[in-house]
PDB file of C-alpha atoms in Angstrom:
ATOM      1  CA  MET I   1       0.000   0.000   0.000  1.00 47.00           C
ATOM      2  CA  ASP I   2       1.301   3.436  -0.923  1.00 54.00           C
ATOM      3  CA  LEU I   3       0.987   5.819   2.049  1.00 58.00           C
ATOM      4  CA  ILE I   4       1.433   9.105   0.200  1.00 64.00           C
ATOM      5  CA  GLY I   5      -0.701  11.731   1.873  1.00 67.00           C
ATOM      6  CA  LEU I   6      -0.786   9.952   5.224  1.00 71.00           C
ATOM      7  CA  ALA I   7      -1.770  12.456   7.898  1.00 74.00           C
ATOM      8  CA  PHE I   8      -2.475  11.877  11.572  1.00 72.00           C
ATOM      9  CA  GLU I   9      -4.783  14.044  13.634  1.00 72.00           C
ATOM     10  CA  THR I  10      -2.799  16.748  15.399  1.00 69.00           C
ATOM     11  CA  GLU I  11      -4.116  15.760  18.822  1.00 73.00           C
ATOM     12  CA  VAL I  12      -3.501  12.333  20.359  1.00 72.00           C
ATOM     13  CA  ASP I  13      -5.547  11.368  23.388  1.00 75.00           C
ATOM     14  CA  PHE I  14      -3.369   8.942  25.355  1.00 74.00           C
ATOM     15  CA  THR I  15      -6.262   8.232  27.738  1.00 77.00           C
ATOM     16  CA  ALA I  16      -8.459   6.796  24.954  1.00 73.00           C
ATOM     17  CA  PRO I  17      -8.148   3.034  24.314  1.00 72.00           C
ATOM     18  CA  GLY I  18      -6.020   3.393  21.160  1.00 71.00           C
ATOM     19  CA  GLY I  19      -3.829   6.032  22.785  1.00 73.00           C
ATOM     20  CA  LYS I  20      -3.295   3.828  25.846  1.00 78.00           C
ATOM     21  CA  MET I  21      -2.080   0.972  23.644  1.00 77.00           C
ATOM     22  CA  ILE I  22       0.361   3.276  21.845  1.00 76.00           C
ATOM     23  CA  ARG I  23       1.599   4.645  25.180  1.00 78.00           C
ATOM     24  CA  ASN I  24       2.089   1.123  26.568  1.00 79.00           C
ATOM     25  CA  THR I  25       3.928   0.011  23.423  1.00 77.00           C
ATOM     26  CA  ILE I  26       6.289   2.977  23.595  1.00 77.00           C
ATOM     27  CA  ARG I  27       6.880   2.301  27.307  1.00 77.00           C
ATOM     28  CA  TYR I  28       7.571  -1.383  26.553  1.00 75.00           C
ATOM     29  CA  MET I  29      10.023  -0.469  23.783  1.00 72.00           C
ATOM     30  CA  ALA I  30      11.796   2.087  25.992  1.00 72.00           C
ATOM     31  CA  ASP I  31      12.156  -0.506  28.767  1.00 73.00           C
ATOM     32  CA  ALA I  32      13.443  -3.081  26.275  1.00 67.00           C
ATOM     33  CA  LEU I  33      16.003  -0.633  24.892  1.00 67.00           C
ATOM     34  CA  GLU I  34      17.288   0.187  28.390  1.00 68.00           C
ATOM     35  CA  ALA I  35      17.705  -3.518  29.226  1.00 64.00           C
ATOM     36  CA  PRO I  36      20.743  -5.481  28.033  1.00 60.00           C
ATOM     37  CA  LEU I  37      19.361  -6.340  24.625  1.00 56.00           C
ATOM     38  CA  HIS I  38      22.112  -8.065  22.671  1.00 56.00           C
ATOM     39  CA  GLU I  39      20.015  -8.306  19.521  1.00 60.00           C
ATOM     40  CA  LEU I  40      19.608  -4.536  19.207  1.00 61.00           C
ATOM     41  CA  SER I  41      22.129  -4.363  16.390  1.00 66.00           C
ATOM     42  CA  ASN I  42      20.234  -7.071  14.504  1.00 69.00           C
ATOM     43  CA  PRO I  43      18.417  -5.436  11.555  1.00 74.00           C
ATOM     44  CA  ILE I  44      15.632  -8.020  11.751  1.00 74.00           C
ATOM     45  CA  VAL I  45      14.871  -7.126  15.386  1.00 67.00           C
ATOM     46  CA  ASN I  46      15.032  -3.409  14.573  1.00 69.00           C
ATOM     47  CA  GLY I  47      12.684  -3.944  11.616  1.00 73.00           C
ATOM     48  CA  GLN I  48      10.218  -5.842  13.798  1.00 72.00           C
ATOM     49  CA  ILE I  49      10.200  -3.049  16.387  1.00 71.00           C
ATOM     50  CA  GLN I  50       9.616  -0.442  13.687  1.00 74.00           C
ATOM     51  CA  ASP I  51       6.858  -2.525  12.068  1.00 75.00           C
ATOM     52  CA  MET I  52       5.123  -3.046  15.412  1.00 74.00           C
ATOM     53  CA  LEU I  53       5.094   0.662  16.213  1.00 73.00           C
ATOM     54  CA  LEU I  54       4.022   1.686  12.701  1.00 75.00           C
ATOM     55  CA  THR I  55       1.239  -0.913  12.651  1.00 75.00           C
ATOM     56  CA  GLN I  56      -0.104   0.281  15.987  1.00 73.00           C
ATOM     57  CA  CYS I  57       0.052   3.932  14.927  1.00 73.00           C
ATOM     58  CA  LEU I  58      -1.807   3.201  11.682  1.00 72.00           C
ATOM     59  CA  THR I  59      -4.492   1.064  13.300  1.00 71.00           C
ATOM     60  CA  LEU I  60      -5.026   2.836  16.620  1.00 72.00           C
ATOM     61  CA  LEU I  61      -4.473   6.553  16.000  1.00 70.00           C
ATOM     62  CA  PRO I  62      -6.920   8.621  13.912  1.00 71.00           C
ATOM     63  CA  ASN I  63      -5.413   9.145  10.458  1.00 70.00           C
ATOM     64  CA  SER I  64      -6.293   9.700   6.827  1.00 68.00           C
ATOM     65  CA  TYR I  65      -5.913   5.998   5.939  1.00 68.00           C
ATOM     66  CA  GLN I  66      -8.137   4.507   8.644  1.00 67.00           C
ATOM     67  CA  ASP I  67     -11.033   3.795   6.299  1.00 64.00           C
ATOM     68  CA  VAL I  68      -8.757   1.970   3.845  1.00 62.00           C
ATOM     69  CA  LEU I  69      -7.080  -0.017   6.628  1.00 62.00           C
ATOM     70  CA  ASN I  70     -10.460  -1.000   8.075  1.00 62.00           C
ATOM     71  CA  GLY I  71     -11.728  -2.198   4.702  1.00 61.00           C
ATOM     72  CA  ARG I  72     -14.197   0.623   4.057  1.00 60.00           C
ATOM     73  CA  SER I  73     -14.359   2.005   0.560  1.00 58.00           C
ATOM     74  CA  VAL I  74     -13.109   5.555   0.240  1.00 53.00           C
ATOM     75  CA  THR I  75     -13.522   8.070  -2.532  1.00 49.00           C
ATOM     76  CA  THR I  76     -10.055   9.414  -3.252  1.00 60.00           C
ATOM     77  CA  ILE I  77     -11.257  12.442  -5.160  1.00 77.00           C
ATOM     78  CA  VAL I  78     -13.608  14.716  -3.267  1.00 85.00           C
ATOM     79  CA  PRO I  79     -15.971  16.539  -5.649  1.00 89.00           C
ATOM     80  CA  TYR I  80     -15.610  20.313  -5.833  1.00 91.00           C
ATOM     81  CA  TYR I  81     -19.109  20.896  -4.460  1.00 94.00           C
ATOM     82  CA  VAL I  82     -18.360  18.747  -1.400  1.00 93.00           C
ATOM     83  CA  LYS I  83     -15.131  20.672  -0.818  1.00 93.00           C
ATOM     84  CA  ARG I  84     -17.027  23.955  -1.073  1.00 94.00           C
ATOM     85  CA  ALA I  85     -19.608  22.732   1.430  1.00 95.00           C
ATOM     86  CA  ARG I  86     -16.918  21.377   3.767  1.00 94.00           C
ATOM     87  CA  ASP I  87     -14.981  24.655   3.696  1.00 93.00           C
ATOM     88  CA  TYR I  88     -18.177  26.626   4.289  1.00 94.00           C
ATOM     89  CA  ILE I  89     -19.049  24.426   7.264  1.00 94.00           C
ATOM     90  CA  HIS I  90     -15.613  24.980   8.806  1.00 92.00           C
ATOM     91  CA  ALA I  91     -15.749  28.733   8.215  1.00 92.00           C
ATOM     92  CA  HIS I  92     -19.296  29.185   9.569  1.00 92.00           C
ATOM     93  CA  ALA I  93     -19.660  26.441  12.189  1.00 91.00           C
ATOM     94  CA  ASP I  94     -20.161  29.077  14.869  1.00 89.00           C
ATOM     95  CA  ARG I  95     -23.516  30.181  13.481  1.00 89.00           C
ATOM     96  CA  LYS I  96     -26.840  28.602  12.535  1.00 90.00           C
ATOM     97  CA  LEU I  97     -26.476  26.554   9.361  1.00 91.00           C
ATOM     98  CA  GLY I  98     -29.058  24.520   7.526  1.00 91.00           C
ATOM     99  CA  LEU I  99     -28.829  22.006   4.726  1.00 92.00           C
ATOM    100  CA  ALA I 100     -30.505  24.436   2.297  1.00 92.00           C
ATOM    101  CA  GLU I 101     -27.846  27.093   2.902  1.00 94.00           C
ATOM    102  CA  ILE I 102     -24.973  24.608   2.653  1.00 95.00           C
ATOM    103  CA  SER I 103     -26.398  23.123  -0.552  1.00 94.00           C
ATOM    104  CA  ALA I 104     -26.807  26.582  -2.088  1.00 95.00           C
ATOM    105  CA  VAL I 105     -23.193  27.475  -1.316  1.00 95.00           C
ATOM    106  CA  ALA I 106     -22.033  24.119  -2.693  1.00 95.00           C
ATOM    107  CA  GLY I 107     -24.031  24.651  -5.874  1.00 94.00           C
ATOM    108  CA  CYS I 108     -25.912  21.358  -5.811  1.00 94.00           C
ATOM    109  CA  GLY I 109     -29.115  19.805  -4.517  1.00 92.00           C
ATOM    110  CA  TYR I 110     -29.698  18.253  -1.117  1.00 89.00           C
ATOM    111  CA  ARG I 111     -29.500  14.680  -2.323  1.00 90.00           C
ATOM    112  CA  GLY I 112     -26.319  15.258  -4.309  1.00 91.00           C
ATOM    113  CA  LEU I 113     -24.659  16.867  -1.299  1.00 93.00           C
ATOM    114  CA  GLN I 114     -25.824  14.064   1.001  1.00 92.00           C
ATOM    115  CA  ARG I 115     -24.460  11.444  -1.395  1.00 91.00           C
ATOM    116  CA  GLY I 116     -21.201  13.355  -1.874  1.00 92.00           C
ATOM    117  CA  PHE I 117     -20.584  13.641   1.869  1.00 92.00           C
ATOM    118  CA  MET I 118     -21.426   9.973   2.398  1.00 90.00           C
ATOM    119  CA  ASP I 119     -18.981   8.939  -0.322  1.00 87.00           C
ATOM    120  CA  ALA I 120     -16.207  11.286   0.809  1.00 88.00           C
ATOM    121  CA  TYR I 121     -16.564  11.287   4.610  1.00 88.00           C
ATOM    122  CA  GLY I 122     -18.959   8.469   5.466  1.00 88.00           C
ATOM    123  CA  THR I 123     -21.452  10.834   7.081  1.00 90.00           C
ATOM    124  CA  SER I 124     -24.099  13.426   6.223  1.00 92.00           C
ATOM    125  CA  PRO I 125     -23.294  17.147   5.934  1.00 93.00           C
ATOM    126  CA  MET I 126     -25.265  17.953   9.095  1.00 94.00           C
ATOM    127  CA  ASN I 127     -23.503  15.234  11.087  1.00 92.00           C
ATOM    128  CA  TYR I 128     -20.200  16.527   9.723  1.00 94.00           C
ATOM    129  CA  LEU I 129     -21.159  19.985  11.031  1.00 94.00           C
ATOM    130  CA  ARG I 130     -22.006  18.487  14.432  1.00 93.00           C
ATOM    131  CA  ILE I 131     -18.592  16.789  14.603  1.00 93.00           C
ATOM    132  CA  VAL I 132     -16.803  20.029  13.647  1.00 92.00           C
ATOM    133  CA  ARG I 133     -18.648  21.820  16.453  1.00 92.00           C
ATOM    134  CA  LEU I 134     -17.855  19.066  18.960  1.00 93.00           C
ATOM    135  CA  LYS I 135     -14.160  19.254  18.049  1.00 91.00           C
ATOM    136  CA  ARG I 136     -14.151  23.026  18.540  1.00 89.00           C
ATOM    137  CA  ILE I 137     -15.818  22.652  21.934  1.00 90.00           C
ATOM    138  CA  ARG I 138     -13.234  20.025  22.890  1.00 89.00           C
ATOM    139  CA  ALA I 139     -10.395  22.346  21.857  1.00 86.00           C
ATOM    140  CA  LEU I 140     -11.848  25.087  24.094  1.00 85.00           C
ATOM    141  CA  LEU I 141     -12.215  22.700  27.026  1.00 85.00           C
ATOM    142  CA  LEU I 142      -8.650  21.419  26.627  1.00 82.00           C
ATOM    143  CA  THR I 143      -7.177  24.922  26.771  1.00 80.00           C
ATOM    144  CA  GLY I 144      -8.502  25.261  30.303  1.00 65.00           C
ATOM    145  CA  GLN I 145      -9.283  28.942  29.632  1.00 63.00           C
ATOM    146  CA  VAL I 146     -12.999  28.397  29.346  1.00 63.00           C
ATOM    147  CA  GLY I 147     -14.379  31.292  31.420  1.00 70.00           C
ATOM    148  CA  ASP I 148     -17.893  29.886  30.951  1.00 74.00           C
ATOM    149  CA  THR I 149     -19.842  26.794  31.944  1.00 81.00           C
ATOM    150  CA  ILE I 150     -19.850  23.714  29.765  1.00 86.00           C
ATOM    151  CA  SER I 151     -23.537  24.260  29.074  1.00 86.00           C
ATOM    152  CA  GLY I 152     -22.815  27.882  28.118  1.00 85.00           C
ATOM    153  CA  ILE I 153     -20.131  26.812  25.653  1.00 86.00           C
ATOM    154  CA  ALA I 154     -22.313  24.041  24.241  1.00 88.00           C
ATOM    155  CA  GLY I 155     -25.193  26.494  23.837  1.00 87.00           C
ATOM    156  CA  LYS I 156     -22.988  28.922  21.896  1.00 86.00           C
ATOM    157  CA  TRP I 157     -22.167  26.090  19.469  1.00 86.00           C
ATOM    158  CA  GLY I 158     -25.811  25.149  18.937  1.00 87.00           C
ATOM    159  CA  PHE I 159     -26.358  22.378  21.482  1.00 88.00           C
ATOM    160  CA  ALA I 160     -29.521  23.191  23.440  1.00 86.00           C
ATOM    161  CA  HIS I 161     -30.136  19.869  25.201  1.00 88.00           C
ATOM    162  CA  MET I 162     -27.262  19.142  27.593  1.00 90.00           C
ATOM    163  CA  GLY I 163     -28.040  15.444  27.950  1.00 89.00           C
ATOM    164  CA  ARG I 164     -27.896  14.901  24.188  1.00 89.00           C
ATOM    165  CA  PHE I 165     -24.799  17.091  23.960  1.00 92.00           C
ATOM    166  CA  ALA I 166     -22.989  15.091  26.650  1.00 92.00           C
ATOM    167  CA  GLN I 167     -23.921  11.819  24.949  1.00 92.00           C
ATOM    168  CA  ALA I 168     -22.816  13.054  21.511  1.00 92.00           C
ATOM    169  CA  TYR I 169     -19.561  14.303  23.043  1.00 91.00           C
ATOM    170  CA  TYR I 170     -18.992  10.961  24.759  1.00 91.00           C
ATOM    171  CA  ASP I 171     -19.763   9.049  21.560  1.00 91.00           C
ATOM    172  CA  GLU I 172     -17.229  11.153  19.634  1.00 90.00           C
ATOM    173  CA  PHE I 173     -14.371  11.325  22.172  1.00 89.00           C
ATOM    174  CA  GLY I 174     -14.950   8.506  24.674  1.00 90.00           C
ATOM    175  CA  GLU I 175     -15.225  10.853  27.636  1.00 90.00           C
ATOM    176  CA  PHE I 176     -17.655  13.405  28.993  1.00 91.00           C
ATOM    177  CA  PRO I 177     -17.045  17.160  28.583  1.00 90.00           C
ATOM    178  CA  SER I 178     -16.370  17.563  32.325  1.00 88.00           C
ATOM    179  CA  GLU I 179     -13.552  14.988  32.067  1.00 88.00           C
ATOM    180  CA  THR I 180     -11.998  16.918  29.180  1.00 84.00           C
ATOM    181  CA  LEU I 181     -12.274  20.156  31.158  1.00 83.00           C
ATOM    182  CA  ARG I 182     -10.466  18.567  34.108  1.00 81.00           C
ATOM    183  CA  LYS I 183      -7.660  17.432  31.783  1.00 78.00           C
ATOM    184  CA  GLY I 184      -7.309  20.958  30.376  1.00 66.00           C
ATOM    185  CA  SER I 185      -7.068  22.617  33.782  1.00 61.00           C
TER     186      SER I 185
END
């Protein structure tokens, strides 16, 4: 497999299950390298260590090849109208957006945009917007400089029902917003 264009997410959560495995592997390798390991100069052993770490990084950390590695089909070329909609979502995620507005900016119909997002990202445009908002909330909580309540922040990003917000946040990141806030402080 050619890994041109491989990109990992800029943030690694070492408390999430995949992050814990990576952390434990690195700790194991560091302990093994500090021990009297006579085979360290052996290129086969070095290759196996590198392969083990690379395999874990590719399978456990969020990256641009996860869909391919997990056997899901991926569209390699994102249509221009999907890119326009995606960019618009990122630029205007802090305000009320509807599918009609996003479709108009993209220059296509609802169904075409829905299909394009499903092919390119495996989700609908509105769910993509929700995930963008959740990631922005998480970034604010991790800075520790919130200055507002979690419900206040969630409300500013369009989440009115705190129970549904907390569940969506947990489903996306594997922890509740209050846990993220504690980590950021």
